[in-house]
XYZ file of C-alpha atoms in Angstrom:
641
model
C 1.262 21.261 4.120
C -2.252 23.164 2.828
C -5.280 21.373 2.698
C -8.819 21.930 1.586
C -10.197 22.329 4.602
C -10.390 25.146 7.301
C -7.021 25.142 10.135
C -9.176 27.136 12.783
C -7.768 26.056 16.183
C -10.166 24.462 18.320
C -8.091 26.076 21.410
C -9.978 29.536 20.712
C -13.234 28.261 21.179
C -15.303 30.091 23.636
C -16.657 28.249 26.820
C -20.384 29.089 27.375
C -21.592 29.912 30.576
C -19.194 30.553 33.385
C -16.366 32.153 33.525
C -13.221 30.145 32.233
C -11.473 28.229 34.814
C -7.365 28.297 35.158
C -6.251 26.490 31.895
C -5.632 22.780 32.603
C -2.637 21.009 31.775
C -1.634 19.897 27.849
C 0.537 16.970 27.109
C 2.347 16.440 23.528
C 2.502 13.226 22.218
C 4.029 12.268 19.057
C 1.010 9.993 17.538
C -2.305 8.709 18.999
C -5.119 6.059 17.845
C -8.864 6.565 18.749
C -11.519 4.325 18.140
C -15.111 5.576 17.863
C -17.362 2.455 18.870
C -21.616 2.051 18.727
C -24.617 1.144 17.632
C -24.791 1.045 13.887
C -27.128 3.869 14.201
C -25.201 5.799 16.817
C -23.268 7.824 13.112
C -19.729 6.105 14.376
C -18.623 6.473 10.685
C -19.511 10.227 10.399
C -17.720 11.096 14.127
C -14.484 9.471 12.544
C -14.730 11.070 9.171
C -15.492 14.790 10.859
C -12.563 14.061 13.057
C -10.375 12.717 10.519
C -11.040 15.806 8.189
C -10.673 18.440 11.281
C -7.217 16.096 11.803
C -5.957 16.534 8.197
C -6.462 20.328 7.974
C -4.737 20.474 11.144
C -1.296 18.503 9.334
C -0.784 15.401 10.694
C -0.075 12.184 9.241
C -3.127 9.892 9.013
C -4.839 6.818 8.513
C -8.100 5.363 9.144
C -10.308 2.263 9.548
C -13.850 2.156 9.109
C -15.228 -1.233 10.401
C -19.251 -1.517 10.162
C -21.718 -4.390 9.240
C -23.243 -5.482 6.541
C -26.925 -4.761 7.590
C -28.604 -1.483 6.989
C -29.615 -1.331 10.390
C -28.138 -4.513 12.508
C -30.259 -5.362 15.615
C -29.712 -2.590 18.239
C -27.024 -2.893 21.419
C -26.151 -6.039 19.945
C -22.814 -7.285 19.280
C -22.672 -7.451 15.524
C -24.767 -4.088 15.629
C -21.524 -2.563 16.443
C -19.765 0.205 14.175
C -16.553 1.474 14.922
C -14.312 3.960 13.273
C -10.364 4.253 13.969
C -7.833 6.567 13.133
C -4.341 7.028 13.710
C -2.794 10.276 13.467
C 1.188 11.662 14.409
C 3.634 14.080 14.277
C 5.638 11.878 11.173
C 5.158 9.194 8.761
C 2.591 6.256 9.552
C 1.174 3.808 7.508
C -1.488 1.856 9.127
C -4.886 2.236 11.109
C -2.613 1.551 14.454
C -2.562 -1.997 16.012
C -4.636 -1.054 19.327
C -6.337 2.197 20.541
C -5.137 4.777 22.868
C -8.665 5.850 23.049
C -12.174 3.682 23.215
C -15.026 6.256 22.461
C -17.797 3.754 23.479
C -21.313 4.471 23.027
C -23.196 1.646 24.507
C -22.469 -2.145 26.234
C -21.861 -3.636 23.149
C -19.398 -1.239 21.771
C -17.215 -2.070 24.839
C -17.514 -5.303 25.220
C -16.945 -5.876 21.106
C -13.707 -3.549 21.563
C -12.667 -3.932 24.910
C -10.116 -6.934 23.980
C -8.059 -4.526 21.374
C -6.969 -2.001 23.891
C -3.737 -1.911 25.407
C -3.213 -1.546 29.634
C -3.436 2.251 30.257
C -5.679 3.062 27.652
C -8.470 5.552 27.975
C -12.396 4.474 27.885
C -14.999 7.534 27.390
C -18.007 5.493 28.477
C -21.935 6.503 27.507
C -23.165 5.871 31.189
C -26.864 6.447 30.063
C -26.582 3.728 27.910
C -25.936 1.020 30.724
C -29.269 0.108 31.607
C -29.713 -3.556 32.652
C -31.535 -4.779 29.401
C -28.513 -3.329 27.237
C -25.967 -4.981 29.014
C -27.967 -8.070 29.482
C -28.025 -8.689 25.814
C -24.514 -8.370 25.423
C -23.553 -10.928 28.343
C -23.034 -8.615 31.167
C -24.430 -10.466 34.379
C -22.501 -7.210 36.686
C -21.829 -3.712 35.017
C -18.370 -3.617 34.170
C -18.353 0.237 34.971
C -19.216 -0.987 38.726
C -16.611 -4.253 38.937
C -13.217 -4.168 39.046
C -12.817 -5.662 35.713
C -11.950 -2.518 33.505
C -8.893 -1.368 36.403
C -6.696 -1.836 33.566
C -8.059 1.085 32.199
C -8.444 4.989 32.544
C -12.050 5.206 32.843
C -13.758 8.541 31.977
C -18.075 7.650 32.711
C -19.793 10.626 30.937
C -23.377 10.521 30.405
C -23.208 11.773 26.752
C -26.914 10.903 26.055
C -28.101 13.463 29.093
C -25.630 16.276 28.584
C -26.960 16.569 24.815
C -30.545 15.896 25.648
C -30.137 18.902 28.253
C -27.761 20.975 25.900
C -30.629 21.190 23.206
C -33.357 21.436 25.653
C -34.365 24.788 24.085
C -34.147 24.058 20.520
C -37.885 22.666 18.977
C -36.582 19.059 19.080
C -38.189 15.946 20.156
C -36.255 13.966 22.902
C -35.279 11.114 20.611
C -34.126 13.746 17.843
C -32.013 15.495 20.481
C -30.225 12.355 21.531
C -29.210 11.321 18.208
C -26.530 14.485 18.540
C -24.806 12.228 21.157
C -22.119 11.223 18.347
C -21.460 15.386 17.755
C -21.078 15.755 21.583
C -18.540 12.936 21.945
C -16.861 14.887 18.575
C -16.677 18.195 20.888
C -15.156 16.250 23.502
C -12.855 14.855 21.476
C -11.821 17.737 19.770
C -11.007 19.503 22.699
C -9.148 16.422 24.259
C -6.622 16.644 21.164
C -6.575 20.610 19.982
C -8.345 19.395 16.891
C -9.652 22.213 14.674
C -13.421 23.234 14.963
C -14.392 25.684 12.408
C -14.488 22.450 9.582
C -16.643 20.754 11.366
C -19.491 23.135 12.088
C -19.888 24.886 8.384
C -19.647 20.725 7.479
C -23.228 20.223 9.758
C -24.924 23.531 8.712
C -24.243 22.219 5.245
C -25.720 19.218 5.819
C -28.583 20.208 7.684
C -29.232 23.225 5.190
C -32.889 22.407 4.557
C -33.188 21.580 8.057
C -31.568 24.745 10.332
C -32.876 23.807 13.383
C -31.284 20.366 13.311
C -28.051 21.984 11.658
C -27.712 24.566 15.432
C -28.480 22.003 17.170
C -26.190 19.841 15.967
C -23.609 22.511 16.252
C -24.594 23.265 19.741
C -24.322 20.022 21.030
C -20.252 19.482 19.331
C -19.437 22.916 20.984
C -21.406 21.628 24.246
C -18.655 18.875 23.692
C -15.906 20.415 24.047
C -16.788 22.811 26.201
C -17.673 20.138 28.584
C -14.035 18.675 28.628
C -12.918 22.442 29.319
C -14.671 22.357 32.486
C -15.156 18.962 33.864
C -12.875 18.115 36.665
C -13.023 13.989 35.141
C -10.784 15.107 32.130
C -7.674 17.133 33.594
C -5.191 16.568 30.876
C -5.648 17.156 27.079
C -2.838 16.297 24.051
C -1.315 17.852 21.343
C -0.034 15.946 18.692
C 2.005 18.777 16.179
C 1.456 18.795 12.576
C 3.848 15.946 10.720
C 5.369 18.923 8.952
C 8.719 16.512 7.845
C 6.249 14.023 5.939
C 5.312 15.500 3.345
C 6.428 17.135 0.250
C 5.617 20.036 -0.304
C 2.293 20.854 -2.062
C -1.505 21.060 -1.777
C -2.929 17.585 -0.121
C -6.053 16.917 0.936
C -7.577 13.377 3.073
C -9.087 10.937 0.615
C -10.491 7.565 1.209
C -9.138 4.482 -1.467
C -12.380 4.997 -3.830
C -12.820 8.602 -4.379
C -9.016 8.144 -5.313
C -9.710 5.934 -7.718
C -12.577 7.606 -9.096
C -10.303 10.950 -9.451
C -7.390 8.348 -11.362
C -10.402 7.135 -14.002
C -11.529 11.464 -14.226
C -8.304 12.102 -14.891
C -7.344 9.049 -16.944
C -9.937 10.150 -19.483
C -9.237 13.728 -19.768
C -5.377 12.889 -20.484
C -6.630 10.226 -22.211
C -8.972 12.639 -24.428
C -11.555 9.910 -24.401
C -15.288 10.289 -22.606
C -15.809 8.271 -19.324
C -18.543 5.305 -19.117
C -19.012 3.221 -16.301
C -21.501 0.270 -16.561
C -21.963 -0.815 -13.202
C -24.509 -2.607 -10.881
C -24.342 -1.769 -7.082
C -22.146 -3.987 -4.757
C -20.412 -3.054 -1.718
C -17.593 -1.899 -1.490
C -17.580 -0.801 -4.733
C -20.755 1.210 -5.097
C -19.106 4.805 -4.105
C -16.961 4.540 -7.079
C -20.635 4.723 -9.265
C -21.891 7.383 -6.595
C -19.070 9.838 -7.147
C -18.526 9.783 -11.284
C -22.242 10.092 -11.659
C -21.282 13.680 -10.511
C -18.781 14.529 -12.713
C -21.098 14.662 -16.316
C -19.034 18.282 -16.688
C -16.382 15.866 -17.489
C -17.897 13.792 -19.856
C -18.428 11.156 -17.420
C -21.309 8.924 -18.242
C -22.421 6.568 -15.326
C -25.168 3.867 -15.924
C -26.477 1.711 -13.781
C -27.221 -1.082 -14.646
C -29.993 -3.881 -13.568
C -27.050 -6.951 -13.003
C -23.795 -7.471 -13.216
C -23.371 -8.584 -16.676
C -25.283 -5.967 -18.137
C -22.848 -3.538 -16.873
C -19.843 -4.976 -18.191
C -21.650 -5.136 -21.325
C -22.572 -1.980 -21.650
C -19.147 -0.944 -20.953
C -17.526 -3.376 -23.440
C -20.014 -1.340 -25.650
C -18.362 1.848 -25.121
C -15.277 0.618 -25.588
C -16.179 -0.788 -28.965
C -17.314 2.680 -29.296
C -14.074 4.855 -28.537
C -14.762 5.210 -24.683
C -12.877 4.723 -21.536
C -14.985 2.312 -20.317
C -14.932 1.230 -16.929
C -16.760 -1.334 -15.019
C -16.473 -1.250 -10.800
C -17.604 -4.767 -8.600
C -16.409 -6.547 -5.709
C -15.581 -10.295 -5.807
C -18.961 -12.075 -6.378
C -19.921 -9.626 -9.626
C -16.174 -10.498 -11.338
C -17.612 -14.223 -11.117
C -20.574 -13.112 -13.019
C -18.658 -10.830 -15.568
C -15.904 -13.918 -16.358
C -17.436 -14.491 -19.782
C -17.645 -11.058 -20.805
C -13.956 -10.158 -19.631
C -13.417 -13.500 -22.014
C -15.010 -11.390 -24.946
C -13.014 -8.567 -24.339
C -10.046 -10.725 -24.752
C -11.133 -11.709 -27.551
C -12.359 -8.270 -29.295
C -8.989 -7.275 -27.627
C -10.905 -4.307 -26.556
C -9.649 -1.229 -23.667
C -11.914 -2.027 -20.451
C -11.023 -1.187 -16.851
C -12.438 -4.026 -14.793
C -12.471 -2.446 -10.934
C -12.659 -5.516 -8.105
C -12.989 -3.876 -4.340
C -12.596 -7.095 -3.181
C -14.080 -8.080 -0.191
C -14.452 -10.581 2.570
C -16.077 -14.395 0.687
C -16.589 -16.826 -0.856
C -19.930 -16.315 -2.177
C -21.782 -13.326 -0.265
C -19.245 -13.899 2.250
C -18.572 -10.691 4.343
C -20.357 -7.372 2.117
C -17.927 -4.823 4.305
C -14.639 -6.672 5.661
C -11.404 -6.528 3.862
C -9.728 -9.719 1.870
C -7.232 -10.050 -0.743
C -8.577 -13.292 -1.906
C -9.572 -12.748 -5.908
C -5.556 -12.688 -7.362
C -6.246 -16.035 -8.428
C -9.658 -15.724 -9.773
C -8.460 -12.294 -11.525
C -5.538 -14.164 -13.015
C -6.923 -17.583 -14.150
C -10.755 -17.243 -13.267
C -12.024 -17.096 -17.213
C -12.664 -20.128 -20.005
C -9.860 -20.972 -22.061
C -7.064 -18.987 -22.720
C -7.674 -14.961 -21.284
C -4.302 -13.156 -19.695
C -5.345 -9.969 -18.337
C -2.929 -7.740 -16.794
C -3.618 -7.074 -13.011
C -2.722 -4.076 -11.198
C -3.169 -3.379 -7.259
C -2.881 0.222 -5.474
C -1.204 -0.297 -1.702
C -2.911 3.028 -0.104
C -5.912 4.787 -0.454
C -3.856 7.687 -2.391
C -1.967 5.608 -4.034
C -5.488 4.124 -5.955
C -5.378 7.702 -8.156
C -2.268 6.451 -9.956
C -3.203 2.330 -10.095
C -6.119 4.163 -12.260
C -3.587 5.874 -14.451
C -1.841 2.857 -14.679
C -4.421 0.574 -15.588
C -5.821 3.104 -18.213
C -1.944 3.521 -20.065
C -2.512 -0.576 -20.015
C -5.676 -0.812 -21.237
C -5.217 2.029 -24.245
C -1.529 0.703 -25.484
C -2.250 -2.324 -25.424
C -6.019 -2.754 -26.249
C -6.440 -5.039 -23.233
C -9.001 -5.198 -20.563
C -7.388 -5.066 -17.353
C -7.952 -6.023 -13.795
C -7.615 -3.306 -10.557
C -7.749 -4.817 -7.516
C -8.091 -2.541 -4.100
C -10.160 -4.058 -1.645
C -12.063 -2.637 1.532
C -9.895 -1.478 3.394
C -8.434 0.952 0.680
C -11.883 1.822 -0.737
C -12.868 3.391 2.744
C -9.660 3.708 4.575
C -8.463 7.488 3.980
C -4.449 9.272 4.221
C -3.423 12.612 2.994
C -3.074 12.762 -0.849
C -0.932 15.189 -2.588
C -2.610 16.635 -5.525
C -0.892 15.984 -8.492
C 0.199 18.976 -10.770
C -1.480 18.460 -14.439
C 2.327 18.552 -16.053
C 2.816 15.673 -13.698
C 0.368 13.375 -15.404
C 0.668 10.635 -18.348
C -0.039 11.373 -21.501
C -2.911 8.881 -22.726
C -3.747 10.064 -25.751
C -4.369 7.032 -28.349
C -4.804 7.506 -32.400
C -8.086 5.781 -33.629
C -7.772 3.942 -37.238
C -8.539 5.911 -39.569
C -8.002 4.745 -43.041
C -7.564 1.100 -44.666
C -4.314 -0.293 -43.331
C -3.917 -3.594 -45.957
C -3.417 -4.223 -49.450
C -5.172 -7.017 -51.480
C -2.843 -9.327 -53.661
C -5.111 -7.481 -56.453
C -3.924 -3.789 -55.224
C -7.312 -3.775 -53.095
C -7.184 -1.532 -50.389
C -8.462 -3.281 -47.149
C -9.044 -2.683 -43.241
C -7.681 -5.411 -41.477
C -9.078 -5.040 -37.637
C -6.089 -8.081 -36.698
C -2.890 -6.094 -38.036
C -0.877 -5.401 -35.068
C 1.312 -2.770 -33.936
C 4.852 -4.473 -34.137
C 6.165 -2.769 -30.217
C 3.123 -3.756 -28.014
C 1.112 -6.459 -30.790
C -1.945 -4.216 -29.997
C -4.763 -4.368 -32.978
C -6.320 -0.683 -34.447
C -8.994 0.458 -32.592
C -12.065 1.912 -35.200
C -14.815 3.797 -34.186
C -18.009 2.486 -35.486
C -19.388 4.788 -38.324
C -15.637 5.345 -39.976
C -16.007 5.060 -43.721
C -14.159 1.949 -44.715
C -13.295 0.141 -41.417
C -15.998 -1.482 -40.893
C -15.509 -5.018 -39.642
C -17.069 -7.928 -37.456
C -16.726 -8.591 -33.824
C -17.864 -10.953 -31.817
C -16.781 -14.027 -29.616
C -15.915 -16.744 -31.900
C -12.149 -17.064 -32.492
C -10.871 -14.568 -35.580
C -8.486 -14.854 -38.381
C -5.631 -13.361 -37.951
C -5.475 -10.428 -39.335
C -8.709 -10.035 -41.618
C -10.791 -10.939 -38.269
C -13.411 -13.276 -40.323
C -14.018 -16.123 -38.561
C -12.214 -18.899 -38.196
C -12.118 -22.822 -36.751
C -8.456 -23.354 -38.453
C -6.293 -25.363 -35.974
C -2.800 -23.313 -36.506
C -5.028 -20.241 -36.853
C -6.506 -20.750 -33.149
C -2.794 -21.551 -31.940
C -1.460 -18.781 -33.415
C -4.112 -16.257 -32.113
C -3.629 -17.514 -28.233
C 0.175 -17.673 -28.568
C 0.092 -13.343 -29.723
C -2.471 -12.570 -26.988
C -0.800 -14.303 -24.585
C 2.741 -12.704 -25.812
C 0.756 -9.621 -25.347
C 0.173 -9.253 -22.024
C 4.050 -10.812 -21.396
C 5.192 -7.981 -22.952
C 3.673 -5.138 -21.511
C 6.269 -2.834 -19.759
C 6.148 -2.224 -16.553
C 8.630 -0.853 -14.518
C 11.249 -3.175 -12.914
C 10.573 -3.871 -8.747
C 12.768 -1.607 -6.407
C 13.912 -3.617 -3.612
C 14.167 -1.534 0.200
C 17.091 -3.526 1.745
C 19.289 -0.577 3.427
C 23.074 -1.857 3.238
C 22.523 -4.921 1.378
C 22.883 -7.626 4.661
C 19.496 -8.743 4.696
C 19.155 -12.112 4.114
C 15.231 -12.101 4.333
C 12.619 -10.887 1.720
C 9.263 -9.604 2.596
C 7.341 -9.087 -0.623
C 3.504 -7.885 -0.776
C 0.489 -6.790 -2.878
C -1.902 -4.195 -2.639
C -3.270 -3.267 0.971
C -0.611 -5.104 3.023
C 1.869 -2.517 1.943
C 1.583 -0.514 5.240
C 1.478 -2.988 7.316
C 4.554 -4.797 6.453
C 6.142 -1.570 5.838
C 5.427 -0.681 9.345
C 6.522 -4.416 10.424
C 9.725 -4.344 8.843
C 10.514 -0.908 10.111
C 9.936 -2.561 13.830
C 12.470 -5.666 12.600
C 15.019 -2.933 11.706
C 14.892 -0.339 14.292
C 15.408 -3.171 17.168
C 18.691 -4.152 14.821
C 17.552 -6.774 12.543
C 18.076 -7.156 8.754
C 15.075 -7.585 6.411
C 14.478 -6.619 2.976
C 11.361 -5.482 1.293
C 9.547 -5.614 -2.121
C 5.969 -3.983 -2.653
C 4.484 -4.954 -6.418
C 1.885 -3.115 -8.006
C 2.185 -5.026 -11.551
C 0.920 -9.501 -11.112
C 0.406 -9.657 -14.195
C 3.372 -9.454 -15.634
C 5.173 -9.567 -13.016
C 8.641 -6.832 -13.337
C 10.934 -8.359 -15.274
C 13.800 -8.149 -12.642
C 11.829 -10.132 -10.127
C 13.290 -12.787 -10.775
C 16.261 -12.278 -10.233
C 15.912 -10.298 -6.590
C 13.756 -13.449 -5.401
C 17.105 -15.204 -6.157
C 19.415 -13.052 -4.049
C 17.381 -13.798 -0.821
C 17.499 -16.950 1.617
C 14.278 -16.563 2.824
C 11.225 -14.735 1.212
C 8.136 -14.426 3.018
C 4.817 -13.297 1.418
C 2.286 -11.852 4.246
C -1.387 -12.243 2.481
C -5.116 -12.020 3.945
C -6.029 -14.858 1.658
C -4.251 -18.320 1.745
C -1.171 -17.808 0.209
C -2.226 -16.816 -3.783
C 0.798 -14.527 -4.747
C 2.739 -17.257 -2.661
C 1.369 -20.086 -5.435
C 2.270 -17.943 -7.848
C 5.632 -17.114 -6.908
C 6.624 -20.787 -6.153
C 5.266 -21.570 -9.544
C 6.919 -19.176 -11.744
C 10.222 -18.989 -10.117
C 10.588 -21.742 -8.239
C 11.522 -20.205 -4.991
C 10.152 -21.621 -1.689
C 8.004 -18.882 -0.658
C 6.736 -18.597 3.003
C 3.072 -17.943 3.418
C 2.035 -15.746 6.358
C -1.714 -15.497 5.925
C -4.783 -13.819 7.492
C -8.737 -13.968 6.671
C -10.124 -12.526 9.104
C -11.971 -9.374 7.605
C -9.170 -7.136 9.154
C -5.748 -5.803 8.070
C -3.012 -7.282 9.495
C -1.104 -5.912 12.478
C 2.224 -4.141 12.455
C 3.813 -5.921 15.848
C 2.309 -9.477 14.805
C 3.677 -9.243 11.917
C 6.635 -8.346 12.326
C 6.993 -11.065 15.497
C 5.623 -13.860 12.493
C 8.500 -12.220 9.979
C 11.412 -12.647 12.586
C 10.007 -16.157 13.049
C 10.535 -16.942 9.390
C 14.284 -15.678 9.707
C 15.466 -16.971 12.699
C 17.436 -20.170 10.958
C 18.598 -18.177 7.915
C-alpha cells in the first residue's frame, strides 16, 4: 500500500539531551483504539487527524470518529465542552471507530469524567495532571480527585503533567505562557507517536506548513511533538510501547490515501462532472455537517467548479436548479433542516424533470436538533417529504470512501434519467475517515449526455416542432436544451405540462397521465440487483442496512459467525428503487432484522412494500452503533427461528 503522505519511522527519532537509555521493551498488537479527549479548545480534532494521517502512511487499516459540540467555543472544563477524537487502527480489515478505547488521552476533568464510562477494565488513561486543580474538577462533580481515590484501579494510569513539560519545553522560544501551553495537544501527539511507532516526518512539515506565516509558532510547535515523544523514550512511567504492523493483506493493490466521508464526496461530484463533460455548480447555504463539501469545491475553479453561496437555503437550490436548466451539473449540499426548506423546489425539479444532485449530511433532529451528532432519520422525509406526487431516487454511501462512488452514482441517475436525486451520508461519514483507493481514470463511468439539438416533432401540417415532453422510450427521460439553442426554445415552470408540447395544462387525464410516467420513471431506473453475504446458504436470519450502519453490522455479524452462528447480510445503496431482486431474498429468510439510528424508517418501508415482518433494532443517540451490542441485539432476534 502507497499513500500520499511521508512513511518516515518515528523509531529514528533522535532523543535530545542525554544520552539514550537501554531501549525499552515493544509489544505487537494486532489493532488498537485511542481516544483523544478535551476541552473544545484543547485542538482534540487536529491531534486525531495528525495521528490518523501519520497512521495511514504508516499502512494500517483505519477508521475514525470525530465527536465535538455544536458551539464554537462550549463553556470551558465543562462537560458538554468536551471534544474527543477516536480512531481505530490494525494489522487487517476493520470497519468501525472501535466499540471502547484501549487508550483515554485526557486533557482535563471533564474529558475523563465524560469518557471514563466507555473504557474497558485494563485500559490505559494518559492524564493532564496540571489540569486537576480544585475549581476544574469541581465543575465537573468531583467532590475527591479521582487521580488520588481508588476509583480509577480499574485502570492503567499514566499522570503526566503535559501542560508543564510543554510550557518548560518552549521556555526559550519568544512565546507567551498561554501561547506555549496551547502546544499541549502536539506534546500528547509526540507521546503518542512514540507509544505506537507512528511515523513523524508527516506530522512536522504538516505544522511548519501551517504555521508558515508564523515560524516561531510553527518550531515551537514542532519542538514540543518531538519533546513528546522523546519524553515517553525516557520516562520510567511508560516502559512498554506497541507496534501494530501495516494491514498489508487488506488492501488491493494501488495508491490509497485517508479521506474523511465529505472530501469523498466532493472528489465523486469533481469527477462526476469531468466524465460527465459538464461544468460543476453548487448552490449552497452553510449548515453543518455539510458545509466542507462547499469549502473544498470552491477550490477546484481549475475544474470548472463554480461554488456560490448563497444567503438561505432556497436560494441555493434555486440557483442550482438554474444551472441545471442551463446544461450544468448542479449540485446542492444541506443537512436535514435545509431539505425541509428546499421541499418545494425539489417539487419543481420534478416537475421541469431537471438533473440536480440534492446532498443531505443528515444529522442529529428534529428541528435544530443536534448540529454535529450522527442520525439516519431523513429516509422518510427524502422519500415522501414533498407536495403531491415527487419520486426521487435516493442513494446512500456506507463508508467515508465509499461516498466518491454514491456521487458517481447519483450523477449517472440524475443525467439518464433527468431526475433530481437524493444522497444521503450523514455525520458520521462526512467526518469519519478510512483509506481510499484512488480510482484509475479507465475505471470510471462514462457520463457523457447529448443535449437536444434540433426540433424533434412534426406538425400534422409538416411543421417542424421542439417538443421539450417527448421521451426517450428506455429510461422515459425528456431532451435536455440549453437555453439560447435556435429552435428549442420552450416554457418551464411549475404548473403541470402537456404532455409532450409542455404548454400548460389543467386537463384531468393529462395530469394523470403525467404523474403515472414520472412515477414509472423513477421505477424503472436500473440499478444493480442486491448481493446477499450468507456463506453456505444455512442462515436463517437477514440483517439488512443503509448507509452508515454498514460497518457496524458488518462487524456484528462477523462476531455472530466467528463464535458459530448463521446470519445473513444485505447492505443497499439504491431506496429508491429498491433492487429488483429484493424481493425475493427478503422472502428466503425467517427472520430479517433492520438495525437503524432512527425509528425504524427502512423497516416501514420494507413491511410496506413487501410485506415481510421486519424487526426494528433502533438507536438515536447521536452515535454509531456498536459492533458487540449489536450483534448481542441480532442473536436476540434469532434465537426462536
Amino acid at each position: 500500500m502507497t499513500s500520499q503522505v511521508s512513511s518516515a519511522s518515528g523509531t529514528d527519532h533522535p532523543v535530545l539531551g542525554e544520552q539514550r537509555k537501554p531501549a525499552k521493551e515493544t509489544r505487537k498488537l494486532d489493532r488498537v483504539v485511542i481516544r483523544f479527549a478535551g476541552d473544545s479548545g484543547d485542538g482534540m480534532q487536529l491531534t486525531g487527524d495528525r495521528f490518523t494521517s501519520e497512521t495511514a502512511s504508516f499502512g494500517n487499516d483505519l477508521s475514525t470518529l470525530p465527536n465535538f459540540p455544536a458551539e464554537i467555543r462550549a463553556p470551558a472544563g465543562t462537560l458538554p465542552g468536551v471534544s474527543s477524537f477516536q480512531l481505530h487502527f490494525a494489522d487487517h480489515d476493520i470497519l468501525t471507530p472501535g466499540d471502547a478505547p484501549n487508550v483515554l488521552v485526557a486533557m482535563n476533568p471533564a474529558a475523563l469524567k465524560a469518557n471514563i464510562g466507555d473504557l474497558p477494565r485494563g485500559a490505559e488513561i494518559i492524564v493532564n495532571t496540571d489540569e486537576f486543580t480544585t475549581r476544574a474538577m469541581t465543575k465537573v462533580g468531583y467532590a475527591v480527585s479521582p487521580l488520588e481515590d481508588d476509583s480509577l484501579s480499574a485502570y492503567a494510569v499514566h499522570p503526566v503533567p503535559l501542560t508543564t513539560l510543554t510550557v518548560e519545553a518552549l521556555k526559550d522560544f519568544p512565546l507567551s505562557r498561554k501561547e506555549a501551553e496551547r502546544s499541549k495537544n502536539m506534546f500528547a501527539l509526540g507521546l503518542l507517536s512514540w507509544m505506537y511507532h507512528r511515523p513523524t516526518e508527516g506530522t512536522e512539515d504538516f505544522l511548519r506548513k501551517k504555521f508558515a506565516k508564523k515560524p516561531d509558532l510553527a518550531e515551537a510547535n514542532v519542538a514540543a511533538f518531538r519533546a513528546g515523544w522523546n519524553f515517553g523514550e525516557t520516562t520510567e512511567d511508560f516502559a512498554v510501547s506497541y507496534e501494530v504492523a501495516p494491514a498489508e493483506q487488506a488492501f488491493p493493490a494501488g495508491t490509497y490515501r485517508n479521506i474523511s466521508g465529505n472530501l469523498a464526496l466532493s472528489y465523486g461530484l469533481v469527477a462526476a462532472s469531468r466524465q460527465a463533460d459538464l461544468p460543476l455548480f453548487l448552490g449552497s447555504y452553510p449548515i453543518t455537517p455539510a458545509s466542507d463539501i462547499l469549502h473544498e469545491l470552491s477550490k477546484h475553479k481549475n475544474f470548472g467548479v463554480r461554488t456560490f453561496q448563497a444567503e438561505d437555503e432556497i436560494a441555493g437550490i434555486g440557483a442550482a436548479l438554474g444551472a441545471a436548466f442551463g446544461g450544468s451539473l448542479a449540485v446542492t449540499t444541506t443537512s436535514g433542516p435545509g431539505v425541509a426548506l428546499k421541499s418545494e423546489t425539489i417539487g419543481l425539479a420534478v416537475s421541469l424533470e431537471l438533473p440536480l444532485l440534492v446532498i443531505d449530511i443528515q444529522r442529529g433532529g428534529p428541528s435544530t436538533g443536534l448540529p454535529t451528532k450522527t442520525e439516519q432519520a431523513d429516509l422518510l422525509q427524502a422519500m415522501y417529504g414533498r407536495n403531491g406526487e415527487a419520486p426521487v431516487p435516493i442513494v446512500a454511501p456506507r463508508t467515508p470512501g465509499d461516498c466518491f462512488d454514491a456521487a458517481l452514482e447519483a450523477a449517472r441517475i440524475a443525467l439518464t434519467y433527468r431526475t433530481p436525486v437524493l444522497l444521503l451520508s450523514d455525520g458520521y461519514l462526512a467526518n469519519g475517515s478510512e483509506p481510499w483507493r484512488v480510482p484509475e481514470l479507465d475505471e470510471l463511468p462514462d457520463l457523457r449526455v447529448q443535449f437536444a439539438t434540433t426540433r424533434n416533432h412534426v406538425a400534422e401540417d409538416g411543421t417542424e416542432e421542439f417538443w421539450p415532453y417527448q421521451r426517450d422510450p428506455e429510461t422515459l427521460a425528456r431532451p435536455w436544451a440549453v437555453p439560447g439553442t435556435p429552435g428549442l426554445e420552450h416554457r418551464i415552470g411549475g404548473i403541470e405540462k402537456q404532455d409532450g408540447t409542455g404548454h400548460i395544462s389543467y386537463d384531468p387525464a393529462n395530469h394523470d397521465h403525467m404523474v403515472r410516467t414520472r412515477q414509472a420513471k423513477i421505477d424503472g431506473i436500473k440499478v444493480p440487483d442486491v448481493t446477499v453475504d450468507d456463506p453456505g446458504g444455512a442462515a436463517r436470519t437477514l440483517v439488512i442496512g443503509w448507509g452508515s450502519t454498514y460497518g457496524p453490522i458488518t462487524a456484528a455479524v462477523r462476531r455472530i459467525r466467528s463464535a458459530g452462528g448463521a446470519v445473513a447480510q444485505v447492505h443497499l445503496r439504491h431506496l429508491n428503487p429498491f433492487p429488483g431482486n429484493l424481493g425475493e431474498v427478503l422472502k428466503r429468510y425467517d427472520k430479517v432484522v433492520v438495525p437503524e439510528m432512527n425509528l425504524g424508517q427502512l423497516a416501514h418501508l420494507l413491511r410496506a412494500k413487501y410485506l415481510v415482518d421486519a424487526r426494528s433494532h433502533t438507536q438515536v443517540t447521536g452515535l454509531p452503533f456498536k459492533a458487540e451490542q449489536l450483534a448481542a441485539a441480532i442473536q436476540e432476534e434469532s434465537a426462536d427461528v
